[in-house]
Coordinates of C-alpha atoms and ligand atoms in Angstrom, one line a residue:
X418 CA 18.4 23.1 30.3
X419 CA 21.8 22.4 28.7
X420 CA 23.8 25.1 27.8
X421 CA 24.8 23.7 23.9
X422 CA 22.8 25.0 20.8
X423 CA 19.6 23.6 21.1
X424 CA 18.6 23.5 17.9
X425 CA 18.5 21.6 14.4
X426 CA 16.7 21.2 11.4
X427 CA 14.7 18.1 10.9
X428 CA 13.1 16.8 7.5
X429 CA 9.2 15.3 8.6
X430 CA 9.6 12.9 5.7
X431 CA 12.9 11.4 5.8
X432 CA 13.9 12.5 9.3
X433 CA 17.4 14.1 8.1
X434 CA 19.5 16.6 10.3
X435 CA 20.8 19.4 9.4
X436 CA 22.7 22.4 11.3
X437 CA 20.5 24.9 8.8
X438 CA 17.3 25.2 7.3
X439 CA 16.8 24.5 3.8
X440 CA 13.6 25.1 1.5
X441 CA 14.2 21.5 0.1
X442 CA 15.7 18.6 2.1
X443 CA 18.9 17.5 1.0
X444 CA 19.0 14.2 1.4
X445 CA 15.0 13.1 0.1
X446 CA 14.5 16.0 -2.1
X447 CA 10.9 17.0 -0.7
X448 CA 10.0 20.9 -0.6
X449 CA 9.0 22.9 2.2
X450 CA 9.7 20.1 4.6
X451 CA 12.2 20.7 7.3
X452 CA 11.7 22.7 10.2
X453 CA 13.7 23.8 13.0
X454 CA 13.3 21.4 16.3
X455 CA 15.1 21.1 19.5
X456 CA 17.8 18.6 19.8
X457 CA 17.1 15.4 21.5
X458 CA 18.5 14.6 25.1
X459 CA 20.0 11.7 26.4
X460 CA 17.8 8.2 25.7
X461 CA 14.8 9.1 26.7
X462 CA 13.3 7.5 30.4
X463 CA 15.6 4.6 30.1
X464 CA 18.6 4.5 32.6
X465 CA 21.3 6.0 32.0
X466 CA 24.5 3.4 31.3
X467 CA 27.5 3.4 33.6
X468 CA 30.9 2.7 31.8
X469 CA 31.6 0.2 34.9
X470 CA 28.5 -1.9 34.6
X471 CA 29.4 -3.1 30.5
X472 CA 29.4 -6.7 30.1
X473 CA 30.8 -9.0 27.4
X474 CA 27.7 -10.0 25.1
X475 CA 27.4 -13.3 23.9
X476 CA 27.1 -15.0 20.3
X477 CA 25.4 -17.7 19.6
X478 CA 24.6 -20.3 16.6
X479 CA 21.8 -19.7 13.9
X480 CA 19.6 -23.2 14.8
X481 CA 18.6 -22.2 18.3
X482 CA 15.9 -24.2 19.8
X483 CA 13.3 -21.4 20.2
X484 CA 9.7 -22.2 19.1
X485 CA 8.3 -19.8 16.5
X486 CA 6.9 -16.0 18.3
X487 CA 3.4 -16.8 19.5
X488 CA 0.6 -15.4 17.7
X489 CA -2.5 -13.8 18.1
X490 CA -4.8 -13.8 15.6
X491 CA -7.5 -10.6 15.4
X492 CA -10.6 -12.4 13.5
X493 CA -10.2 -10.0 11.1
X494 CA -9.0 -12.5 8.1
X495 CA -7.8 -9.5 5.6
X496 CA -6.2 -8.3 8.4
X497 CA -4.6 -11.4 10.0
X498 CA -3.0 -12.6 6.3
X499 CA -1.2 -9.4 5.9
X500 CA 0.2 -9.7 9.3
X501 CA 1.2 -12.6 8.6
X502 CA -0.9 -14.7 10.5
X503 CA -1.7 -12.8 13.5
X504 CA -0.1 -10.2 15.8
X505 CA 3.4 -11.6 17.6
X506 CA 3.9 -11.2 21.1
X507 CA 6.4 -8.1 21.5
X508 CA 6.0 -6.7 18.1
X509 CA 5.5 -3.3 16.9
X510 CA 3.6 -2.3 13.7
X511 CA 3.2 0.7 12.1
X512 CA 0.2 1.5 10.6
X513 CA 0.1 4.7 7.9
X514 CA -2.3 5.9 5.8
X515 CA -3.9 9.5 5.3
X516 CA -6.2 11.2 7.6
X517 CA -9.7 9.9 7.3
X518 CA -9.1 6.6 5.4
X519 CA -10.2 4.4 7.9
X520 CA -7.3 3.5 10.1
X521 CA -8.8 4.1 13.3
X522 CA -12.3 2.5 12.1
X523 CA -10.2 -0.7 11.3
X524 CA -8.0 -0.9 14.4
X525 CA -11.4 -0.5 16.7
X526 CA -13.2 -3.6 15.2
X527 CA -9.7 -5.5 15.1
X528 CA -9.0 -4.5 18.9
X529 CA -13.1 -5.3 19.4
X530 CA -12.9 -8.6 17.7
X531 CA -9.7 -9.9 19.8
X532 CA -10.9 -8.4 22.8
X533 CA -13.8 -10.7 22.3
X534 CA -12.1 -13.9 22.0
X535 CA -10.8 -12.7 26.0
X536 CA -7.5 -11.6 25.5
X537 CA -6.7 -8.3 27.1
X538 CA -6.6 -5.2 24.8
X539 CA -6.0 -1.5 25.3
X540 CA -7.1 1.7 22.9
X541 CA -5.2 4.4 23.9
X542 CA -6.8 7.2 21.9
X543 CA -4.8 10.5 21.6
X544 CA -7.0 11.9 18.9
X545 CA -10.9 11.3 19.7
X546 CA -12.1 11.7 22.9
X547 CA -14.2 9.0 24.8
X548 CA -17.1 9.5 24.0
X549 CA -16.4 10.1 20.5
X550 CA -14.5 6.2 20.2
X551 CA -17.7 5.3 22.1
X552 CA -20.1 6.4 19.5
X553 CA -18.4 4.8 16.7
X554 CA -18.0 1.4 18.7
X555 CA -21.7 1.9 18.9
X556 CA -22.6 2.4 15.4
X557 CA -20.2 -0.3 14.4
X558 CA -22.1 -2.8 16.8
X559 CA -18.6 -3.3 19.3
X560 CA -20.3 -2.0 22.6
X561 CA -20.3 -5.0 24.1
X562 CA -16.5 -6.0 23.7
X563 CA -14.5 -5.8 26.8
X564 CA -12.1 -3.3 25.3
X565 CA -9.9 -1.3 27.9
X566 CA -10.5 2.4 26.3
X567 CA -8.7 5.4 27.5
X568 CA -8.2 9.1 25.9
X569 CA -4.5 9.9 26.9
X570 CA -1.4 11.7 25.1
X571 CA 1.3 11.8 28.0
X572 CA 3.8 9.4 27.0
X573 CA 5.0 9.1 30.7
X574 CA 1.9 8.0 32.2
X575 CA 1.4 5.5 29.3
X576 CA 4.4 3.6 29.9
X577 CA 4.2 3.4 33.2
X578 CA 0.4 2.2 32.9
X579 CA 1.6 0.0 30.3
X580 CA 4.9 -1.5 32.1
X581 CA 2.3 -2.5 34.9
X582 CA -0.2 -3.9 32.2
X583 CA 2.1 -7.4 31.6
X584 CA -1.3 -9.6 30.5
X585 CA -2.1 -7.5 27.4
X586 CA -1.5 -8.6 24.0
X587 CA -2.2 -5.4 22.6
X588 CA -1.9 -2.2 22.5
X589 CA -3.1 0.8 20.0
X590 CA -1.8 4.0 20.1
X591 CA -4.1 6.3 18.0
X592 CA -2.1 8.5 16.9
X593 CA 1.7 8.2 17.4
X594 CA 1.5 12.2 15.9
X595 CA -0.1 13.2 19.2
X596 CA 1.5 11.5 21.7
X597 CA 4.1 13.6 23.9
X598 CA 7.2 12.9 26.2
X599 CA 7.8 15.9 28.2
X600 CA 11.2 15.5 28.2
X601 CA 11.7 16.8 24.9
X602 CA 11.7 20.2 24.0
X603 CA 9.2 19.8 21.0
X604 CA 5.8 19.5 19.9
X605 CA 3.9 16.5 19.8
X606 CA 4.1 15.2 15.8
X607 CA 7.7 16.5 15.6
X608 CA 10.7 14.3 14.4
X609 CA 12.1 14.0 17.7
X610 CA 8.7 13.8 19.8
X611 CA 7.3 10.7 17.0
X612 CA 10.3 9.1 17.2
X613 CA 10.9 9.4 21.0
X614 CA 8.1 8.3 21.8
X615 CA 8.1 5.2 19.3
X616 CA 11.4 4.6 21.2
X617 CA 10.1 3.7 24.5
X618 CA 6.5 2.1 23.4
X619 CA 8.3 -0.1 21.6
X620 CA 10.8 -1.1 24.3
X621 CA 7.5 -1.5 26.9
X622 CA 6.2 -4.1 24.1
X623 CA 9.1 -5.7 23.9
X624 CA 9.5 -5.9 27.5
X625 CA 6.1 -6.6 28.5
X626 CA 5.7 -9.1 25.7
X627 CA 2.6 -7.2 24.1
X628 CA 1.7 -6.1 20.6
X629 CA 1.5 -2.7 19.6
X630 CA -0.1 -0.7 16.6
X631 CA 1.2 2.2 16.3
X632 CA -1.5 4.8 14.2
X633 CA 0.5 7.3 12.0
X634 CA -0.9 10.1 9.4
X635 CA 0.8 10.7 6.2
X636 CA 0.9 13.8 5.4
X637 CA 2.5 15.8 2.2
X638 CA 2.6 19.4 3.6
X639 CA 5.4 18.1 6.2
X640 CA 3.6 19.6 9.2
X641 CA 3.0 16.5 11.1
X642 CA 6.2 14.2 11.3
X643 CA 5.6 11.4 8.4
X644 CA 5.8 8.1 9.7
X645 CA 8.8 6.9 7.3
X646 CA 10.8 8.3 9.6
X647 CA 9.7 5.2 11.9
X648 CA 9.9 2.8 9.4
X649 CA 12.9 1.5 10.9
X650 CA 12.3 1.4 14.4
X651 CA 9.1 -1.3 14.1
X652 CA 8.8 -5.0 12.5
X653 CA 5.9 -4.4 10.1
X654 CA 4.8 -1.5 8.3
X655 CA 1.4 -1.4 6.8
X656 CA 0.0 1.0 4.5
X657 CA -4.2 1.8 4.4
X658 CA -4.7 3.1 1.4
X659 CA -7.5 3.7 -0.7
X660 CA -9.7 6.4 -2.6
X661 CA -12.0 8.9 -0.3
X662 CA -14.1 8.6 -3.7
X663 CA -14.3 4.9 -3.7
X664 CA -15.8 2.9 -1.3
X665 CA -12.4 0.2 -1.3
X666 CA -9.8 0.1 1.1
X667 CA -5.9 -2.0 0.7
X668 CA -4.0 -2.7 3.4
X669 CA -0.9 -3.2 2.3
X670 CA 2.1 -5.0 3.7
X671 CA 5.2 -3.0 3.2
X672 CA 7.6 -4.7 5.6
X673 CA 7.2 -7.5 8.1
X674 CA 10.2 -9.0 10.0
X675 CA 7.3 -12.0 10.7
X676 CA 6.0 -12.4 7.4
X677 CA 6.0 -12.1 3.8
X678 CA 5.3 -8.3 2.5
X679 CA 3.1 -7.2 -0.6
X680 CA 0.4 -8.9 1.5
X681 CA -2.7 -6.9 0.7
X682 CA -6.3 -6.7 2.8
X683 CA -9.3 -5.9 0.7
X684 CA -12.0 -3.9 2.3
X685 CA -15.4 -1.9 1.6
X686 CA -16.5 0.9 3.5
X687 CA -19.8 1.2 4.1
X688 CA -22.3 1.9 7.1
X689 CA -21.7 -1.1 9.5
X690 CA -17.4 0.4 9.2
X691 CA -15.1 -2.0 7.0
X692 CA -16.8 -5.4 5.7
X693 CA -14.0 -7.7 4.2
X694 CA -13.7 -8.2 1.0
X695 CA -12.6 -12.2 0.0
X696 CA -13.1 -11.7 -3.9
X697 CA -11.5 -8.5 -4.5
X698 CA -11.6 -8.7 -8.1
X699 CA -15.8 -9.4 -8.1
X700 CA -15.3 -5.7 -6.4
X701 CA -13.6 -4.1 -9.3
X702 CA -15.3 -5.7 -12.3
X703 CA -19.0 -5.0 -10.9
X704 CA -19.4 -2.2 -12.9
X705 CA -17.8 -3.3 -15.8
X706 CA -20.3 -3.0 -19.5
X707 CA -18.9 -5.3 -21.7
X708 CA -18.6 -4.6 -25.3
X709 CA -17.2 -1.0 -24.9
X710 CA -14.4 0.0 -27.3
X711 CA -11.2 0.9 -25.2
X712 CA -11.8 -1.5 -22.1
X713 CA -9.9 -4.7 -21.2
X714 CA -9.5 -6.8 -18.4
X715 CA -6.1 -7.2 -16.8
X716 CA -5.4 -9.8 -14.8
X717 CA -3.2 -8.8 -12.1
X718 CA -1.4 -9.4 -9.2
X719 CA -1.5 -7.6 -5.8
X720 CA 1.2 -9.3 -3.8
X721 CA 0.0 -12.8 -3.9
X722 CA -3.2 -12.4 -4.5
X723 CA -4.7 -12.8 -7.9
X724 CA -7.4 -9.1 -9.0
X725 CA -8.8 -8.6 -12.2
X726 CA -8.7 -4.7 -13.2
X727 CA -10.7 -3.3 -16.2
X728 CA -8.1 -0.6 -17.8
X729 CA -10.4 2.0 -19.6
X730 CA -8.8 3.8 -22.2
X731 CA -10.5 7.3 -24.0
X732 CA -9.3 9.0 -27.5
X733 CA -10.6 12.5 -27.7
X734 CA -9.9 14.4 -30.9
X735 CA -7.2 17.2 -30.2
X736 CA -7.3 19.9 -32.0
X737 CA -3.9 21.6 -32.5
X738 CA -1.3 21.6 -30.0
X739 CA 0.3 18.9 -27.8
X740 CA -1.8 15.8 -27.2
X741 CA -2.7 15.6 -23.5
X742 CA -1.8 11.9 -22.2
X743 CA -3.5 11.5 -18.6
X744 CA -3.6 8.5 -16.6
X745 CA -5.4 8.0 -13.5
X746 CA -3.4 4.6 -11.7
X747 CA -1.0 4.1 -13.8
X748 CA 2.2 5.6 -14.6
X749 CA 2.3 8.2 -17.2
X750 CA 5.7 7.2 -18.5
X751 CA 4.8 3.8 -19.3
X752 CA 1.7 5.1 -21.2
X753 CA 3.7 7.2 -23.4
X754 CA 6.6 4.2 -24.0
X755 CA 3.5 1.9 -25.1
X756 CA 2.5 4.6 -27.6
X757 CA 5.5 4.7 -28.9
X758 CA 5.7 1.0 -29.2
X759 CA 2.1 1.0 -30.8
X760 CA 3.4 3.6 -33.4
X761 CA 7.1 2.7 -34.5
X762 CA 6.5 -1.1 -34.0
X763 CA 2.9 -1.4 -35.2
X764 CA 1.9 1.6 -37.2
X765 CA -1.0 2.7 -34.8
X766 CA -0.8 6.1 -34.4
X767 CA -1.8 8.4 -31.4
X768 CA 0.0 11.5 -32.4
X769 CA -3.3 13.6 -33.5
X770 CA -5.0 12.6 -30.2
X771 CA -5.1 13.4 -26.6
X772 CA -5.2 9.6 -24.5
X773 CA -7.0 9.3 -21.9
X774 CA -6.3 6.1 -19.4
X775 CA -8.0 5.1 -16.2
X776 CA -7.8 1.9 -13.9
X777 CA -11.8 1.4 -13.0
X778 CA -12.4 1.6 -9.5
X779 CA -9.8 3.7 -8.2
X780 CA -7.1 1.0 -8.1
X781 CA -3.5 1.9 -8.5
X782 CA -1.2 -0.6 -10.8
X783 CA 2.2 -0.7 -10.9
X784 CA 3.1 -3.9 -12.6
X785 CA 4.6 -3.8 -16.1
X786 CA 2.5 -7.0 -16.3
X787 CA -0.3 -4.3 -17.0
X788 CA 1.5 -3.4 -20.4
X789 CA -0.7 -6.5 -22.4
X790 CA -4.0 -5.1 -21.4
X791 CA -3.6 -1.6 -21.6
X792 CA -2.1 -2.1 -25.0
X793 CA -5.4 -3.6 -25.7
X794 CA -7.6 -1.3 -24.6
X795 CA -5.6 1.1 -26.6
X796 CA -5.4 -0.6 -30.0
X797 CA -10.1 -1.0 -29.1
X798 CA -10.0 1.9 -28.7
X799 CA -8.0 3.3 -31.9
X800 CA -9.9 1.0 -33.9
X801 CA -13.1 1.2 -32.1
X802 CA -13.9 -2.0 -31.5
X803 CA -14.5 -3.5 -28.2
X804 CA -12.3 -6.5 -27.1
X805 CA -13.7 -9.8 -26.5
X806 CA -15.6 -9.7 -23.3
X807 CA -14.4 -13.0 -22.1
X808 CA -11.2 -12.8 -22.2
X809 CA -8.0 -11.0 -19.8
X810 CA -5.1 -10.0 -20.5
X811 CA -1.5 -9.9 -18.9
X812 CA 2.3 -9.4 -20.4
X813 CA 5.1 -7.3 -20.2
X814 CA 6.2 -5.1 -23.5
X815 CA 9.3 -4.8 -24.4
X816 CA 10.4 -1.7 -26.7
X817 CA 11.1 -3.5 -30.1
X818 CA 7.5 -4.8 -29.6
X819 CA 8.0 -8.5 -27.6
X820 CA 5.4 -9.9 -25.4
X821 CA 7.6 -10.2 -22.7
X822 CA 6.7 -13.1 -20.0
X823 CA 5.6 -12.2 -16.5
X824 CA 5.4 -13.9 -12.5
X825 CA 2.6 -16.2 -11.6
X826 CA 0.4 -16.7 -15.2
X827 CA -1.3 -19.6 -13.7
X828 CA -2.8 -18.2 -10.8
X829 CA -3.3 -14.9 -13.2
X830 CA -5.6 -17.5 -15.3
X831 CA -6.7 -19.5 -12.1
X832 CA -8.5 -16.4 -10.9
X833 CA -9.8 -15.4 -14.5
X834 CA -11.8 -18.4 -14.9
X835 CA -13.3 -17.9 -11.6
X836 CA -14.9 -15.3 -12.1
X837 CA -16.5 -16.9 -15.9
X838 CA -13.7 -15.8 -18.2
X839 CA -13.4 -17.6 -21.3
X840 CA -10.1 -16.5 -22.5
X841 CA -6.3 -15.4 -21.8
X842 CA -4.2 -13.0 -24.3
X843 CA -0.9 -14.1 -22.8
X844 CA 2.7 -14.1 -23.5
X845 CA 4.0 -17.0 -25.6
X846 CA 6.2 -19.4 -24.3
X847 CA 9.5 -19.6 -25.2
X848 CA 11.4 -22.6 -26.2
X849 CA 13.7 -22.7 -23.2
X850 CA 11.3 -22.1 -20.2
X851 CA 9.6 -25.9 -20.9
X852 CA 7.5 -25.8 -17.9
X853 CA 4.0 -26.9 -18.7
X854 CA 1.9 -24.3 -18.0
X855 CA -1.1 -26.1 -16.1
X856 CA -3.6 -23.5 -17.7
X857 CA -7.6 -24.2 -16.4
X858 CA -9.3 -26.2 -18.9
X859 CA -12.3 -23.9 -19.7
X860 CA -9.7 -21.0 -20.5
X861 CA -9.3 -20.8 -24.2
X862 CA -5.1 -19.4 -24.3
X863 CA -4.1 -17.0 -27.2
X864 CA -0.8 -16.7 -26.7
X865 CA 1.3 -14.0 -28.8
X866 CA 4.9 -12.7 -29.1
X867 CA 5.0 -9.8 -30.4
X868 CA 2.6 -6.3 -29.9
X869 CA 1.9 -6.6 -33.9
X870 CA 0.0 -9.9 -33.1
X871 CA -2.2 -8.3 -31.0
X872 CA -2.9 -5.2 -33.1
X873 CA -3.8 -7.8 -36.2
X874 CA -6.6 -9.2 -34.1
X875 CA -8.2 -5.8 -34.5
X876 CA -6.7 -5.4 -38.4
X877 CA -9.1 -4.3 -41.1
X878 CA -11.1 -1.8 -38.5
X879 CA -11.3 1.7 -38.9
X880 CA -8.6 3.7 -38.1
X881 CA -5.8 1.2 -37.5
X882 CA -3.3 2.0 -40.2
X883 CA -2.3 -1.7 -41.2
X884 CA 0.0 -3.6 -38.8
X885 CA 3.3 -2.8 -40.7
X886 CA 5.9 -1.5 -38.6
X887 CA 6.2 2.3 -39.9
X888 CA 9.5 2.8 -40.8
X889 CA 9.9 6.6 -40.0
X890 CA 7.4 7.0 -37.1
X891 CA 8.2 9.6 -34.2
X892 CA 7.6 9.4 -31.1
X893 CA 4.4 11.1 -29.9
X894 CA 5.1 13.9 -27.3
Ligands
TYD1105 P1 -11.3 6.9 10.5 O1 -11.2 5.5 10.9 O2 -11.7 7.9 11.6 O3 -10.1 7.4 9.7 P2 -8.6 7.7 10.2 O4 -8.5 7.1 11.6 O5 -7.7 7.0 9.2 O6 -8.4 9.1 10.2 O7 -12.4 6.9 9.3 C1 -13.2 8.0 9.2 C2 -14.0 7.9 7.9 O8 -14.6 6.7 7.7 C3 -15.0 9.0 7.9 O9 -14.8 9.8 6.7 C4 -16.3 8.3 7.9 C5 -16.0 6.9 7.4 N1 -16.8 5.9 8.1 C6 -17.8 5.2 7.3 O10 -18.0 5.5 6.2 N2 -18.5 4.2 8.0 C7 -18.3 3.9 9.2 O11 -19.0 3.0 9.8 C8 -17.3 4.6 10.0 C9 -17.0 4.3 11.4 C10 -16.5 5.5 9.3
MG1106 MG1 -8.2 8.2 13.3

């Protein structure tokens, strides 16, 4: 043991050092979050490097003459497009998502479905047992796929196994949390030990020209080191995300030094593990009763993929006291700026009620895009009447009232009339962006400039108090 102080304070979400502990991490803010580790020694299991053996390194040009990084696709289409096309020889991905989503399910019928097409693959499972990974591969059908399955957590042992291993093409380590290098003076799921240990499995992929997955829990509590702290170290992060109450699950692309990123996979949960899902937005609309007051369909965008959202929107009377404004996948601060845009541009006032917003089926939207439609299912819901069944929505608002324009409107509509939509409330065009917008021909367009347009499509009803801009409106709080 070396004789220096052998301690530090490590944040689990951002990975910070510091010489003392803290209650809240100075660098990332988060609470309750750094803990008191050993220091790390030396690099790891690779060789130590002898002043004497340096050598100059050598630059080259940017054309090159190397062929594009091989790829391996899984079978698993959701999957594949997110990777970019496949899994590249000598790559390392990080895949995070909370406990219980689905990660492992998803990497055992990815590992099963390439094993199948006879390339060599190896589960190393720190987490389950055998015969635990063995019953699930038998529920899910994937018996019969030469996988190479091992239950193992010493990092040592791994490498070396895998260093011998030079025809795999890939490898998943489930979870990187529990594996453990003895050489560090930590727990297994500690800063050093997670990152340590991504250190050399990474090098042994790079070296032995194999693809590995690397598994990694998010967690808030900061027990278990997040795996941000990796996010550095590896080519693609992906995030699984999804609702435990909702049978759905996104990957998510978050970085990819092989591909594009805000990729997303679509999959359902169910008995036989994760069925893709091609027509995401079919998903998300199943449910959907037409001719409800507060609903409307938002035509979105996850990455490059085209989903249509019903926004639900809910005005309870309040009866004193400060109205409650509560959103379920959206942000809460956009909700209350669109209020205030619906009362000091438009005269639709909100003040006397509590708002209640939801994105049906669990999605989570983060696009301003989203602005149009839940504007819409607002105003229907003020004025109780339902929006037109047919049609979608999609535009950005701007605070003196303007329909803002937004990315990809054609693909927005593209995917609308797919799914037998009749109509588009969309953002006018303005005189300078000329381009023809090559809308589908059974898509009726209403296209409006301003928030006032919209709210004088529901004019005359109930409780809308004309569409007059108010002159001395607050702010609701
Ligand atoms: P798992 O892949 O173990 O999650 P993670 O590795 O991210 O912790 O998924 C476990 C959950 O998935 C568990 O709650 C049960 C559910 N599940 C199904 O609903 N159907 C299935 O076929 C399988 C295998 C799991
Ligand atoms: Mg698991």
């Amino acid at each position: 043991m070396a004789a220096r102080p052998a301690s530090r304070f490590v944040c689990a979400d951002c990975g910070a050092v510091t010489p003392k502990w803290a209650g809240r991490c100075e660098t990332c803010g988060a609470w309750n979050s750094v803990s008191e580790e050993a220091a790390e020694q030396g690099p790891g299991l690779t060789a130590k490097v002898s002043k004497s053996k340096t050598r100059r390194i050598e630059f080259v040009d940017l054309a090159g003459s190397a062929a594009p990084p091989p790829r391996a696709a899984t079978g698993i289409s959701e999957l594949d497009r997110v990777l970019g096309g496949g899994l590249v020889a000598g790559s390392a991905i990080l895949l995070g998502g909370d406990p219980g989503i689905g990660k492992s399910t998803l990497l055992l019928q990815a590992a099963a479905s390439l094993a199948r097409t006879g390339k060599r693959v190896l589960y190393i499972s720190g987490e389950e047992a055998i015969e635990q990974v063995r019953l699930r591969a038998r529920r899910l059908g994937l018996s019969d796929a030469k996988l190479e399955l091992a239950a193992a957590i010493n990092l040592r042992d791994i490498v070396a196994t895998l260093e011998a291993a030079s025809d795999a093409t890939l490898v998943v380590i489930d979870s990187i949390q529990t594996m453990w290098l003895d050489e560090i003076d930590s727990a297994p799921g500690t800063v050093s030990q997670v990152r340590a240990c991504s250190f050399e499995l990474i090098r042994a992929a790079k070296t032995r020209n194999f693809a590995v997955v690397l598994v990694g829990h998010v967690t808030k509590d900061g027990a278990i080191a997040g795996p941000r702290v990796l996010e550095h170290m590896v080519d693609a992060v992906l995030y699984f995300e999804g609702d435990r109450g909702h049978q759905f699950r996104i990957l998510r692309g978050v970085k990819n030094r092989f591909g594009a990123t805000d990729e997303i996979g679509v999959f359902e949960m169910g008995d036989a593990g994760l069925a893709e899902v091609p027509n995401p937005s079919a998903l998300f609309l199943a449910e959907r009763r037409g001719n409800i007051a507060g609903s409307a369909v938002f035509a979105g965008l996850e990455g490059t993929r085209p989903v249509l959202v019903e926004i639900q929107c809910l005005l309870a009377g309040n009866q004193g006291g400060t109205p409650r404004r509560s959103t379920i996948g959206w942000d809460g601060g956009r909700l209350s700026m669109l209020l205030a845009v619906l009362e000091t541009r438009c005269g639709v006032k909100f003040n006397a009620t509590d708002v209640y917003l939801n994105v049906a089926g669990g999605l989570r939207i983060t696009e301003p895009a989203a602005d149009l439609a839940v504007a819409a299912a607002l105003v229907s819901a003020a004025t109780e009447t339902p929006t037109d069944p047919g049609m979608v929505f999609f535009g950005e608002v701007g605070l003196s009232g303007e329909i803002r324009q937004v990315a990809q409107a054609e693909a927005r509509l593209k995917e609308a009339e797919k799914l037998g939509f009749d109509a588009a409330c969309l953002p006018r065009r303005v005189a300078s962006g000329n381009r023809k917008l090559s809308a589908p021909p059974g898509l009726t367009l209403r296209e409006i400039g301003h928030l006032s347009d919209l709210v004088a499509r529901f004019a005359g009803k109930t409780t809308v108090q004309g569409a007059a801009p108010a002159p001395h409106a607050t702010k609701s709080s």
